């Protein structure tokens, strides 16, 4: 058996392993989402669960469901959680190109956590992009 045979076997095995990775990740994400949904159903008063589920959705690109979960988390009495929910909603609107809406959400988050550097940074960037885009019209 020559080197080309082993090379073909290696490529076939490597391709198989790579093909399996996304399926495993999808399966894990699906199980995590289902787990969070069950926990939210059982403990609807725990807003952190909704926030965490929103993060999972955001990280998998499901921005509509992510925003919905962050909005649900806003009913919390925890100001930090509320601010970070607004911040993440601002990030979603920024990704969508809705710079004015993202800026407004960051502004609301800054009212709660005025010293947060990440929120302030994103607010300034949204503000600058919005100003630049309005200047080009």
mmCIF file of N, CA and C in Angstrom:
data_model
loop_
_atom_site.group_PDB
_atom_site.id
_atom_site.type_symbol
_atom_site.label_atom_id
_atom_site.label_comp_id
_atom_site.label_asym_id
_atom_site.label_seq_id
_atom_site.Cartn_x
_atom_site.Cartn_y
_atom_site.Cartn_z
ATOM 1 N N UNK A 1 0.839 -1.172 0.000
ATOM 2 C CA UNK A 1 0.000 0.000 0.000
ATOM 3 C C UNK A 1 0.883 1.234 0.000
ATOM 4 N N UNK A 2 0.567 2.096 -0.948
ATOM 5 C CA UNK A 2 1.381 3.289 -1.104
ATOM 6 C C UNK A 2 0.907 4.441 -0.233
ATOM 7 N N UNK A 3 1.704 5.502 -0.288
ATOM 8 C CA UNK A 3 1.387 6.695 0.496
ATOM 9 C C UNK A 3 0.061 7.309 0.066
ATOM 10 N N UNK A 4 -0.257 7.231 -1.216
ATOM 11 C CA UNK A 4 -1.501 7.840 -1.692
ATOM 12 C C UNK A 4 -2.721 7.148 -1.076
ATOM 13 N N UNK A 5 -2.610 5.837 -0.830
ATOM 14 C CA UNK A 5 -3.711 5.113 -0.197
ATOM 15 C C UNK A 5 -3.946 5.651 1.217
ATOM 16 N N UNK A 6 -2.845 5.776 1.977
ATOM 17 C CA UNK A 6 -2.969 6.284 3.341
ATOM 18 C C UNK A 6 -3.426 7.739 3.346
ATOM 19 N N UNK A 7 -2.987 8.488 2.368
ATOM 20 C CA UNK A 7 -3.405 9.881 2.256
ATOM 21 C C UNK A 7 -4.913 9.951 2.006
ATOM 22 N N UNK A 8 -5.416 9.071 1.129
ATOM 23 C CA UNK A 8 -6.860 9.045 0.860
ATOM 24 C C UNK A 8 -7.639 8.647 2.107
ATOM 25 N N UNK A 9 -7.139 7.672 2.853
ATOM 26 C CA UNK A 9 -7.796 7.239 4.087
ATOM 27 C C UNK A 9 -7.810 8.383 5.093
ATOM 28 N N UNK A 10 -6.676 9.059 5.234
ATOM 29 C CA UNK A 10 -6.586 10.181 6.170
ATOM 30 C C UNK A 10 -7.573 11.275 5.786
ATOM 31 N N UNK A 11 -7.629 11.641 4.528
ATOM 32 C CA UNK A 11 -8.538 12.694 4.061
ATOM 33 C C UNK A 11 -9.986 12.284 4.291
ATOM 34 N N UNK A 12 -10.307 11.018 3.993
ATOM 35 C CA UNK A 12 -11.675 10.542 4.202
ATOM 36 C C UNK A 12 -12.042 10.573 5.691
ATOM 37 N N UNK A 13 -11.130 10.118 6.548
ATOM 38 C CA UNK A 13 -11.384 10.113 7.981
ATOM 39 C C UNK A 13 -11.486 11.534 8.520
ATOM 40 N N UNK A 14 -10.594 12.403 8.091
ATOM 41 C CA UNK A 14 -10.603 13.796 8.524
ATOM 42 C C UNK A 14 -11.904 14.481 8.094
ATOM 43 N N UNK A 15 -12.326 14.247 6.863
ATOM 44 C CA UNK A 15 -13.572 14.830 6.357
ATOM 45 C C UNK A 15 -14.766 14.342 7.172
ATOM 46 N N UNK A 16 -14.747 13.061 7.516
ATOM 47 C CA UNK A 16 -15.822 12.501 8.333
ATOM 48 C C UNK A 16 -15.859 13.173 9.705
ATOM 49 N N UNK A 17 -14.694 13.335 10.320
ATOM 50 C CA UNK A 17 -14.643 13.957 11.642
ATOM 51 C C UNK A 17 -15.107 15.403 11.596
ATOM 52 N N UNK A 18 -14.694 16.148 10.597
ATOM 53 C CA UNK A 18 -15.111 17.542 10.472
ATOM 54 C C UNK A 18 -16.610 17.623 10.241
ATOM 55 N N UNK A 19 -17.142 16.741 9.442
ATOM 56 C CA UNK A 19 -18.578 16.747 9.165
ATOM 57 C C UNK A 19 -19.385 16.470 10.431
ATOM 58 N N UNK A 20 -18.823 15.708 11.355
ATOM 59 C CA UNK A 20 -19.545 15.362 12.573
ATOM 60 C C UNK A 20 -19.531 16.484 13.607
ATOM 61 N N UNK A 21 -18.559 17.350 13.582
ATOM 62 C CA UNK A 21 -18.452 18.389 14.606
ATOM 63 C C UNK A 21 -19.669 19.306 14.619
ATOM 64 N N UNK A 22 -20.092 19.888 13.494
ATOM 65 C CA UNK A 22 -21.270 20.767 13.560
ATOM 66 C C UNK A 22 -22.530 20.061 14.049
ATOM 67 N N UNK A 23 -22.718 18.818 13.680
ATOM 68 C CA UNK A 23 -23.895 18.084 14.134
ATOM 69 C C UNK A 23 -23.869 17.929 15.651
ATOM 70 N N UNK A 24 -22.705 17.650 16.210
ATOM 71 C CA UNK A 24 -22.589 17.527 17.659
ATOM 72 C C UNK A 24 -22.869 18.857 18.331
ATOM 73 N N UNK A 25 -22.333 19.935 17.774
ATOM 74 C CA UNK A 25 -22.553 21.255 18.342
ATOM 75 C C UNK A 25 -24.032 21.612 18.264
ATOM 76 N N UNK A 26 -24.658 21.379 17.108
ATOM 77 C CA UNK A 26 -26.088 21.638 16.963
ATOM 78 C C UNK A 26 -26.885 20.858 17.993
ATOM 79 N N UNK A 27 -26.509 19.620 18.196
ATOM 80 C CA UNK A 27 -27.206 18.774 19.158
ATOM 81 C C UNK A 27 -27.056 19.327 20.571
ATOM 82 N N UNK A 28 -25.852 19.746 20.925
ATOM 83 C CA UNK A 28 -25.604 20.315 22.252
ATOM 84 C C UNK A 28 -26.367 21.614 22.444
ATOM 85 N N UNK A 29 -26.370 22.453 21.425
ATOM 86 C CA UNK A 29 -27.085 23.728 21.501
ATOM 87 C C UNK A 29 -28.584 23.472 21.635
ATOM 88 N N UNK A 30 -29.094 22.554 20.848
ATOM 89 C CA UNK A 30 -30.521 22.227 20.926
ATOM 90 C C UNK A 30 -30.882 21.728 22.320
ATOM 91 N N UNK A 31 -30.041 20.874 22.893
ATOM 92 C CA UNK A 31 -30.300 20.379 24.250
ATOM 93 C C UNK A 31 -30.234 21.510 25.270
ATOM 94 N N UNK A 32 -29.285 22.424 25.093
ATOM 95 C CA UNK A 32 -29.174 23.563 26.017
ATOM 96 C C UNK A 32 -30.412 24.445 25.929
ATOM 97 N N UNK A 33 -30.862 24.721 24.709
ATOM 98 C CA UNK A 33 -32.061 25.541 24.525
ATOM 99 C C UNK A 33 -33.265 24.868 25.163
ATOM 100 N N UNK A 34 -33.425 23.582 24.914
ATOM 101 C CA UNK A 34 -34.549 22.852 25.499
ATOM 102 C C UNK A 34 -34.483 22.850 27.025
ATOM 103 N N UNK A 35 -33.269 22.712 27.547
ATOM 104 C CA UNK A 35 -33.089 22.738 28.997
ATOM 105 C C UNK A 35 -33.474 24.084 29.588
ATOM 106 N N UNK A 36 -33.024 25.156 28.942
ATOM 107 C CA UNK A 36 -33.388 26.491 29.429
ATOM 108 C C UNK A 36 -34.891 26.726 29.324
ATOM 109 N N UNK A 37 -35.507 26.291 28.236
ATOM 110 C CA UNK A 37 -36.958 26.472 28.080
ATOM 111 C C UNK A 37 -37.718 25.757 29.190
ATOM 112 N N UNK A 38 -37.277 24.556 29.544
ATOM 113 C CA UNK A 38 -37.923 23.817 30.631
ATOM 114 C C UNK A 38 -37.729 24.535 31.966
ATOM 115 N N UNK A 39 -36.517 25.042 32.194
ATOM 116 C CA UNK A 39 -36.258 25.760 33.439
ATOM 117 C C UNK A 39 -37.082 27.046 33.526
ATOM 118 N N UNK A 40 -37.207 27.754 32.399
ATOM 119 C CA UNK A 40 -38.005 28.990 32.385
ATOM 120 C C UNK A 40 -39.471 28.677 32.665
ATOM 121 N N UNK A 41 -39.930 27.584 32.106
ATOM 122 C CA UNK A 41 -41.319 27.166 32.355
ATOM 123 C C UNK A 41 -41.520 26.851 33.838
ATOM 124 N N UNK A 42 -40.543 26.216 34.441
ATOM 125 C CA UNK A 42 -40.641 25.815 35.849
ATOM 126 C C UNK A 42 -40.394 26.992 36.802
ATOM 127 N N UNK A 43 -39.480 27.891 36.403
ATOM 128 C CA UNK A 43 -39.104 29.029 37.255
ATOM 129 C C UNK A 43 -39.208 30.334 36.463
ATOM 130 N N UNK A 44 -40.397 30.762 36.081
ATOM 131 C CA UNK A 44 -40.538 31.949 35.229
ATOM 132 C C UNK A 44 -40.060 33.245 35.884
ATOM 133 N N UNK A 45 -39.933 33.231 37.196
ATOM 134 C CA UNK A 45 -39.503 34.438 37.897
ATOM 135 C C UNK A 45 -37.982 34.650 37.848
ATOM 136 N N UNK A 46 -37.229 33.661 37.402
ATOM 137 C CA UNK A 46 -35.764 33.785 37.341
ATOM 138 C C UNK A 46 -35.388 34.367 35.977
ATOM 139 N N UNK A 47 -35.196 35.671 35.960
ATOM 140 C CA UNK A 47 -34.935 36.387 34.708
ATOM 141 C C UNK A 47 -33.571 36.043 34.111
ATOM 142 N N UNK A 48 -32.630 35.621 34.944
ATOM 143 C CA UNK A 48 -31.309 35.233 34.437
ATOM 144 C C UNK A 48 -31.403 34.106 33.405
ATOM 145 N N UNK A 49 -32.371 33.233 33.585
ATOM 146 C CA UNK A 49 -32.540 32.122 32.643
ATOM 147 C C UNK A 49 -32.897 32.652 31.259
ATOM 148 N N UNK A 50 -33.763 33.651 31.211
ATOM 149 C CA UNK A 50 -34.169 34.253 29.938
ATOM 150 C C UNK A 50 -32.988 34.967 29.292
ATOM 151 N N UNK A 51 -32.211 35.648 30.124
ATOM 152 C CA UNK A 51 -31.013 36.334 29.635
ATOM 153 C C UNK A 51 -30.021 35.328 29.044
ATOM 154 N N UNK A 52 -29.789 34.240 29.752
ATOM 155 C CA UNK A 52 -28.859 33.218 29.267
ATOM 156 C C UNK A 52 -29.353 32.570 27.982
ATOM 157 N N UNK A 53 -30.649 32.311 27.907
ATOM 158 C CA UNK A 53 -31.214 31.755 26.680
ATOM 159 C C UNK A 53 -31.056 32.750 25.533
ATOM 160 N N UNK A 54 -31.241 34.023 25.825
ATOM 161 C CA UNK A 54 -31.003 35.057 24.810
ATOM 162 C C UNK A 54 -29.580 35.028 24.296
ATOM 163 N N UNK A 55 -28.627 34.817 25.185
ATOM 164 C CA UNK A 55 -27.222 34.726 24.762
ATOM 165 C C UNK A 55 -26.984 33.523 23.859
ATOM 166 N N UNK A 56 -27.606 32.413 24.181
ATOM 167 C CA UNK A 56 -27.458 31.227 23.331
ATOM 168 C C UNK A 56 -28.007 31.522 21.941
ATOM 169 N N UNK A 57 -29.196 32.089 21.895
ATOM 170 C CA UNK A 57 -29.786 32.421 20.597
ATOM 171 C C UNK A 57 -28.911 33.419 19.831
ATOM 172 N N UNK A 58 -28.411 34.430 20.520
ATOM 173 C CA UNK A 58 -27.567 35.434 19.856
ATOM 174 C C UNK A 58 -26.296 34.799 19.301
ATOM 175 N N UNK A 59 -25.700 33.917 20.071
ATOM 176 C CA UNK A 59 -24.450 33.279 19.638
ATOM 177 C C UNK A 59 -24.648 32.273 18.512
ATOM 178 N N UNK A 60 -25.886 31.833 18.313
ATOM 179 C CA UNK A 60 -26.157 30.914 17.207
ATOM 180 C C UNK A 60 -26.796 31.642 16.028
ATOM 181 N N UNK A 61 -26.891 32.971 16.129
ATOM 182 C CA UNK A 61 -27.381 33.768 15.003
ATOM 183 C C UNK A 61 -28.880 33.941 14.931
ATOM 184 N N UNK A 62 -29.607 33.465 15.923
ATOM 185 C CA UNK A 62 -31.057 33.618 15.923
ATOM 186 C C UNK A 62 -31.405 34.908 16.669
ATOM 187 N N UNK A 63 -31.240 36.024 15.970
ATOM 188 C CA UNK A 63 -31.343 37.333 16.602
ATOM 189 C C UNK A 63 -32.761 37.675 17.043
ATOM 190 N N UNK A 64 -33.761 37.221 16.313
ATOM 191 C CA UNK A 64 -35.142 37.517 16.713
ATOM 192 C C UNK A 64 -35.477 36.874 18.052
ATOM 193 N N UNK A 65 -35.140 35.601 18.192
ATOM 194 C CA UNK A 65 -35.412 34.924 19.460
ATOM 195 C C UNK A 65 -34.524 35.469 20.581
ATOM 196 N N UNK A 66 -33.296 35.837 20.243
ATOM 197 C CA UNK A 66 -32.401 36.419 21.248
ATOM 198 C C UNK A 66 -33.002 37.707 21.798
ATOM 199 N N UNK A 67 -33.438 38.574 20.902
ATOM 200 C CA UNK A 67 -34.006 39.854 21.346
ATOM 201 C C UNK A 67 -35.253 39.622 22.184
ATOM 202 N N UNK A 68 -36.063 38.672 21.788
ATOM 203 C CA UNK A 68 -37.279 38.350 22.544
ATOM 204 C C UNK A 68 -36.928 37.947 23.976
ATOM 205 N N UNK A 69 -35.898 37.119 24.133
ATOM 206 C CA UNK A 69 -35.509 36.671 25.478
ATOM 207 C C UNK A 69 -34.907 37.813 26.298
ATOM 208 N N UNK A 70 -34.120 38.668 25.652
ATOM 209 C CA UNK A 70 -33.566 39.824 26.369
ATOM 210 C C UNK A 70 -34.693 40.761 26.805
ATOM 211 N N UNK A 71 -35.702 40.933 25.955
ATOM 212 C CA UNK A 71 -36.854 41.762 26.332
ATOM 213 C C UNK A 71 -37.582 41.156 27.521
ATOM 214 N N UNK A 72 -37.723 39.854 27.529
ATOM 215 C CA UNK A 72 -38.377 39.184 28.657
ATOM 216 C C UNK A 72 -37.572 39.357 29.942
ATOM 217 N N UNK A 73 -36.256 39.406 29.822
ATOM 218 C CA UNK A 73 -35.396 39.562 31.000
ATOM 219 C C UNK A 73 -35.469 40.971 31.585
ATOM 220 N N UNK A 74 -35.999 41.923 30.833
ATOM 221 C CA UNK A 74 -36.079 43.304 31.310
ATOM 222 C C UNK A 74 -37.024 43.470 32.503
ATOM 223 N N UNK A 75 -37.865 42.501 32.750
ATOM 224 C CA UNK A 75 -38.800 42.615 33.868
ATOM 225 C C UNK A 75 -38.123 42.383 35.218
ATOM 226 N N UNK A 76 -36.841 42.177 35.214
ATOM 227 C CA UNK A 76 -36.087 41.913 36.437
ATOM 228 C C UNK A 76 -35.968 43.158 37.321
ATOM 229 N N UNK A 77 -35.747 42.918 38.596
ATOM 230 C CA UNK A 77 -35.419 44.002 39.523
ATOM 231 C C UNK A 77 -33.912 44.220 39.596
ATOM 232 N N UNK A 78 -33.159 43.314 39.003
ATOM 233 C CA UNK A 78 -31.695 43.378 38.994
ATOM 234 C C UNK A 78 -31.252 44.376 37.927
ATOM 235 N N UNK A 79 -30.789 45.533 38.369
ATOM 236 C CA UNK A 79 -30.418 46.589 37.427
ATOM 237 C C UNK A 79 -29.286 46.189 36.494
ATOM 238 N N UNK A 80 -28.328 45.425 36.989
ATOM 239 C CA UNK A 80 -27.216 44.999 36.139
ATOM 240 C C UNK A 80 -27.717 44.088 35.013
ATOM 241 N N UNK A 81 -28.576 43.158 35.358
ATOM 242 C CA UNK A 81 -29.147 42.264 34.351
ATOM 243 C C UNK A 81 -29.976 43.058 33.344
ATOM 244 N N UNK A 82 -30.711 44.036 33.827
ATOM 245 C CA UNK A 82 -31.512 44.873 32.950
ATOM 246 C C UNK A 82 -30.599 45.642 31.982
ATOM 247 N N UNK A 83 -29.520 46.213 32.501
ATOM 248 C CA UNK A 83 -28.591 46.981 31.663
ATOM 249 C C UNK A 83 -27.950 46.098 30.607
ATOM 250 N N UNK A 84 -27.531 44.893 30.984
ATOM 251 C CA UNK A 84 -26.882 44.013 30.014
ATOM 252 C C UNK A 84 -27.877 43.439 29.004
ATOM 253 N N UNK A 85 -29.129 43.317 29.397
ATOM 254 C CA UNK A 85 -30.157 42.920 28.428
ATOM 255 C C UNK A 85 -30.334 44.023 27.390
ATOM 256 N N UNK A 86 -30.393 45.267 27.845
ATOM 257 C CA UNK A 86 -30.490 46.401 26.924
ATOM 258 C C UNK A 86 -29.253 46.479 26.025
ATOM 259 N N UNK A 87 -28.098 46.261 26.623
ATOM 260 C CA UNK A 87 -26.831 46.273 25.878
ATOM 261 C C UNK A 87 -26.848 45.218 24.771
ATOM 262 N N UNK A 88 -27.280 44.005 25.116
ATOM 263 C CA UNK A 88 -27.318 42.938 24.115
ATOM 264 C C UNK A 88 -28.360 43.213 23.038
ATOM 265 N N UNK A 89 -29.480 43.809 23.429
ATOM 266 C CA UNK A 89 -30.468 44.208 22.424
ATOM 267 C C UNK A 89 -29.880 45.278 21.504
ATOM 268 N N UNK A 90 -29.092 46.178 22.077
ATOM 269 C CA UNK A 90 -28.394 47.179 21.264
ATOM 270 C C UNK A 90 -27.420 46.528 20.296
ATOM 271 N N UNK A 91 -26.731 45.495 20.754
ATOM 272 C CA UNK A 91 -25.807 44.775 19.864
ATOM 273 C C UNK A 91 -26.549 44.121 18.703
ATOM 274 N N UNK A 92 -27.725 43.584 18.986
ATOM 275 C CA UNK A 92 -28.527 42.959 17.931
ATOM 276 C C UNK A 92 -28.934 44.004 16.899
ATOM 277 N N UNK A 93 -29.430 45.142 17.376
ATOM 278 C CA UNK A 93 -29.844 46.193 16.440
ATOM 279 C C UNK A 93 -28.651 46.743 15.663
ATOM 280 N N UNK A 94 -27.497 46.805 16.298
ATOM 281 C CA UNK A 94 -26.285 47.239 15.603
ATOM 282 C C UNK A 94 -25.955 46.268 14.476
ATOM 283 N N UNK A 95 -26.012 44.959 14.765
ATOM 284 C CA UNK A 95 -25.735 43.949 13.740
ATOM 285 C C UNK A 95 -26.705 44.060 12.578
ATOM 286 N N UNK A 96 -27.914 44.475 12.863
ATOM 287 C CA UNK A 96 -28.934 44.621 11.814
ATOM 288 C C UNK A 96 -28.789 45.940 11.038
ATOM 289 N N UNK A 97 -27.894 46.802 11.513
ATOM 290 C CA UNK A 97 -27.714 48.089 10.852
ATOM 291 C C UNK A 97 -28.673 49.153 11.334
ATOM 292 N N UNK A 98 -29.389 48.888 12.412
ATOM 293 C CA UNK A 98 -30.317 49.854 13.005
ATOM 294 C C UNK A 98 -29.569 50.674 14.056
ATOM 295 N N UNK A 99 -28.735 51.599 13.579
ATOM 296 C CA UNK A 99 -27.816 52.313 14.472
ATOM 297 C C UNK A 99 -28.533 53.251 15.434
ATOM 298 N N UNK A 100 -29.611 53.865 14.984
ATOM 299 C CA UNK A 100 -30.344 54.757 15.886
ATOM 300 C C UNK A 100 -30.968 53.957 17.026
ATOM 301 N N UNK A 101 -31.580 52.835 16.694
ATOM 302 C CA UNK A 101 -32.180 51.984 17.730
ATOM 303 C C UNK A 101 -31.098 51.429 18.660
ATOM 304 N N UNK A 102 -29.968 51.003 18.100
ATOM 305 C CA UNK A 102 -28.893 50.493 18.958
ATOM 306 C C UNK A 102 -28.392 51.587 19.892
ATOM 307 N N UNK A 103 -28.245 52.797 19.376
ATOM 308 C CA UNK A 103 -27.788 53.916 20.198
ATOM 309 C C UNK A 103 -28.778 54.178 21.340
ATOM 310 N N UNK A 104 -30.077 54.131 21.039
ATOM 311 C CA UNK A 104 -31.094 54.350 22.075
ATOM 312 C C UNK A 104 -31.048 53.269 23.152
ATOM 313 N N UNK A 105 -30.847 52.034 22.736
ATOM 314 C CA UNK A 105 -30.758 50.941 23.708
ATOM 315 C C UNK A 105 -29.506 51.068 24.567
ATOM 316 N N UNK A 106 -28.383 51.427 23.955
ATOM 317 C CA UNK A 106 -27.153 51.643 24.730
ATOM 318 C C UNK A 106 -27.341 52.803 25.711
ATOM 319 N N UNK A 107 -28.035 53.857 25.264
ATOM 320 C CA UNK A 107 -28.279 55.005 26.134
ATOM 321 C C UNK A 107 -29.085 54.575 27.369
ATOM 322 N N UNK A 108 -30.109 53.754 27.145
ATOM 323 C CA UNK A 108 -30.913 53.254 28.274
ATOM 324 C C UNK A 108 -30.057 52.418 29.220
ATOM 325 N N UNK A 109 -29.178 51.604 28.655
ATOM 326 C CA UNK A 109 -28.288 50.786 29.489
ATOM 327 C C UNK A 109 -27.331 51.669 30.291
ATOM 328 N N UNK A 110 -26.855 52.735 29.651
ATOM 329 C CA UNK A 110 -25.940 53.654 30.347
ATOM 330 C C UNK A 110 -26.616 54.396 31.492
ATOM 331 N N UNK A 111 -27.911 54.615 31.402
ATOM 332 C CA UNK A 111 -28.632 55.257 32.508
ATOM 333 C C UNK A 111 -28.574 54.378 33.750
ATOM 334 N N UNK A 112 -28.491 53.084 33.533
ATOM 335 C CA UNK A 112 -28.454 52.136 34.650
ATOM 336 C C UNK A 112 -27.021 51.892 35.119
ATOM 337 N N UNK A 113 -26.109 51.705 34.148
ATOM 338 C CA UNK A 113 -24.688 51.450 34.457
ATOM 339 C C UNK A 113 -23.822 52.498 33.748
ATOM 340 N N UNK A 114 -23.783 53.712 34.256
ATOM 341 C CA UNK A 114 -23.084 54.788 33.551
ATOM 342 C C UNK A 114 -21.568 54.608 33.436
ATOM 343 N N UNK A 115 -20.974 53.764 34.251
ATOM 344 C CA UNK A 115 -19.522 53.579 34.221
ATOM 345 C C UNK A 115 -19.077 52.368 33.414
ATOM 346 N N UNK A 116 -20.010 51.680 32.758
ATOM 347 C CA UNK A 116 -19.647 50.486 32.003
ATOM 348 C C UNK A 116 -18.969 50.892 30.692
ATOM 349 N N UNK A 117 -17.721 50.511 30.549
ATOM 350 C CA UNK A 117 -16.918 50.917 29.386
ATOM 351 C C UNK A 117 -17.389 50.274 28.077
ATOM 352 N N UNK A 118 -17.841 49.033 28.135
ATOM 353 C CA UNK A 118 -18.315 48.360 26.917
ATOM 354 C C UNK A 118 -19.578 49.012 26.378
ATOM 355 N N UNK A 119 -20.505 49.300 27.280
ATOM 356 C CA UNK A 119 -21.748 49.944 26.847
ATOM 357 C C UNK A 119 -21.434 51.321 26.271
ATOM 358 N N UNK A 120 -20.593 52.078 26.960
ATOM 359 C CA UNK A 120 -20.222 53.416 26.490
ATOM 360 C C UNK A 120 -19.529 53.345 25.129
ATOM 361 N N UNK A 121 -18.633 52.408 24.973
ATOM 362 C CA UNK A 121 -17.908 52.238 23.706
ATOM 363 C C UNK A 121 -18.884 51.988 22.557
ATOM 364 N N UNK A 122 -19.807 51.064 22.753
ATOM 365 C CA UNK A 122 -20.765 50.742 21.698
ATOM 366 C C UNK A 122 -21.717 51.906 21.430
ATOM 367 N N UNK A 123 -22.067 52.640 22.483
ATOM 368 C CA UNK A 123 -22.915 53.821 22.315
ATOM 369 C C UNK A 123 -22.215 54.851 21.425
ATOM 370 N N UNK A 124 -20.957 55.101 21.701
ATOM 371 C CA UNK A 124 -20.186 56.084 20.923
ATOM 372 C C UNK A 124 -20.045 55.641 19.466
ATOM 373 N N UNK A 125 -19.777 54.363 19.252
ATOM 374 C CA UNK A 125 -19.641 53.859 17.875
ATOM 375 C C UNK A 125 -20.970 53.990 17.127
ATOM 376 N N UNK A 126 -22.074 53.613 17.759
ATOM 377 C CA UNK A 126 -23.387 53.743 17.110
ATOM 378 C C UNK A 126 -23.673 55.203 16.779
ATOM 379 N N UNK A 127 -23.367 56.055 17.724
ATOM 380 C CA UNK A 127 -23.590 57.491 17.538
ATOM 381 C C UNK A 127 -22.773 58.017 16.362
ATOM 382 N N UNK A 128 -21.511 57.609 16.280
ATOM 383 C CA UNK A 128 -20.636 58.065 15.202
ATOM 384 C C UNK A 128 -21.118 57.546 13.837
ATOM 385 N N UNK A 129 -21.463 56.280 13.770
ATOM 386 C CA UNK A 129 -21.936 55.706 12.502
ATOM 387 C C UNK A 129 -23.229 56.384 12.069
ATOM 388 N N UNK A 130 -24.121 56.618 13.022
ATOM 389 C CA UNK A 130 -25.388 57.272 12.697
ATOM 390 C C UNK A 130 -25.136 58.694 12.197
ATOM 391 N N UNK A 131 -24.262 59.407 12.868
ATOM 392 C CA UNK A 131 -23.927 60.784 12.471
ATOM 393 C C UNK A 131 -23.281 60.800 11.070
ATOM 394 N N UNK A 132 -22.363 59.877 10.838
ATOM 395 C CA UNK A 132 -21.704 59.802 9.534
ATOM 396 C C UNK A 132 -22.695 59.459 8.435
ATOM 397 N N UNK A 133 -23.621 58.550 8.705
ATOM 398 C CA UNK A 133 -24.583 58.149 7.685
ATOM 399 C C UNK A 133 -25.572 59.287 7.388
ATOM 400 N N UNK A 134 -25.903 60.055 8.400
ATOM 401 C CA UNK A 134 -26.821 61.182 8.189
ATOM 402 C C UNK A 134 -26.121 62.298 7.419
ATOM 403 N N UNK A 135 -24.817 62.421 7.607
ATOM 404 C CA UNK A 135 -24.051 63.431 6.876
ATOM 405 C C UNK A 135 -23.900 63.113 5.411
ATOM 406 N N UNK A 136 -24.016 61.837 5.045
ATOM 407 C CA UNK A 136 -23.872 61.412 3.654
ATOM 408 C C UNK A 136 -25.170 61.531 2.880
ATOM 409 N N UNK A 137 -26.280 61.709 3.588
ATOM 410 C CA UNK A 137 -27.580 61.783 2.896
ATOM 411 C C UNK A 137 -27.808 63.138 2.285
#
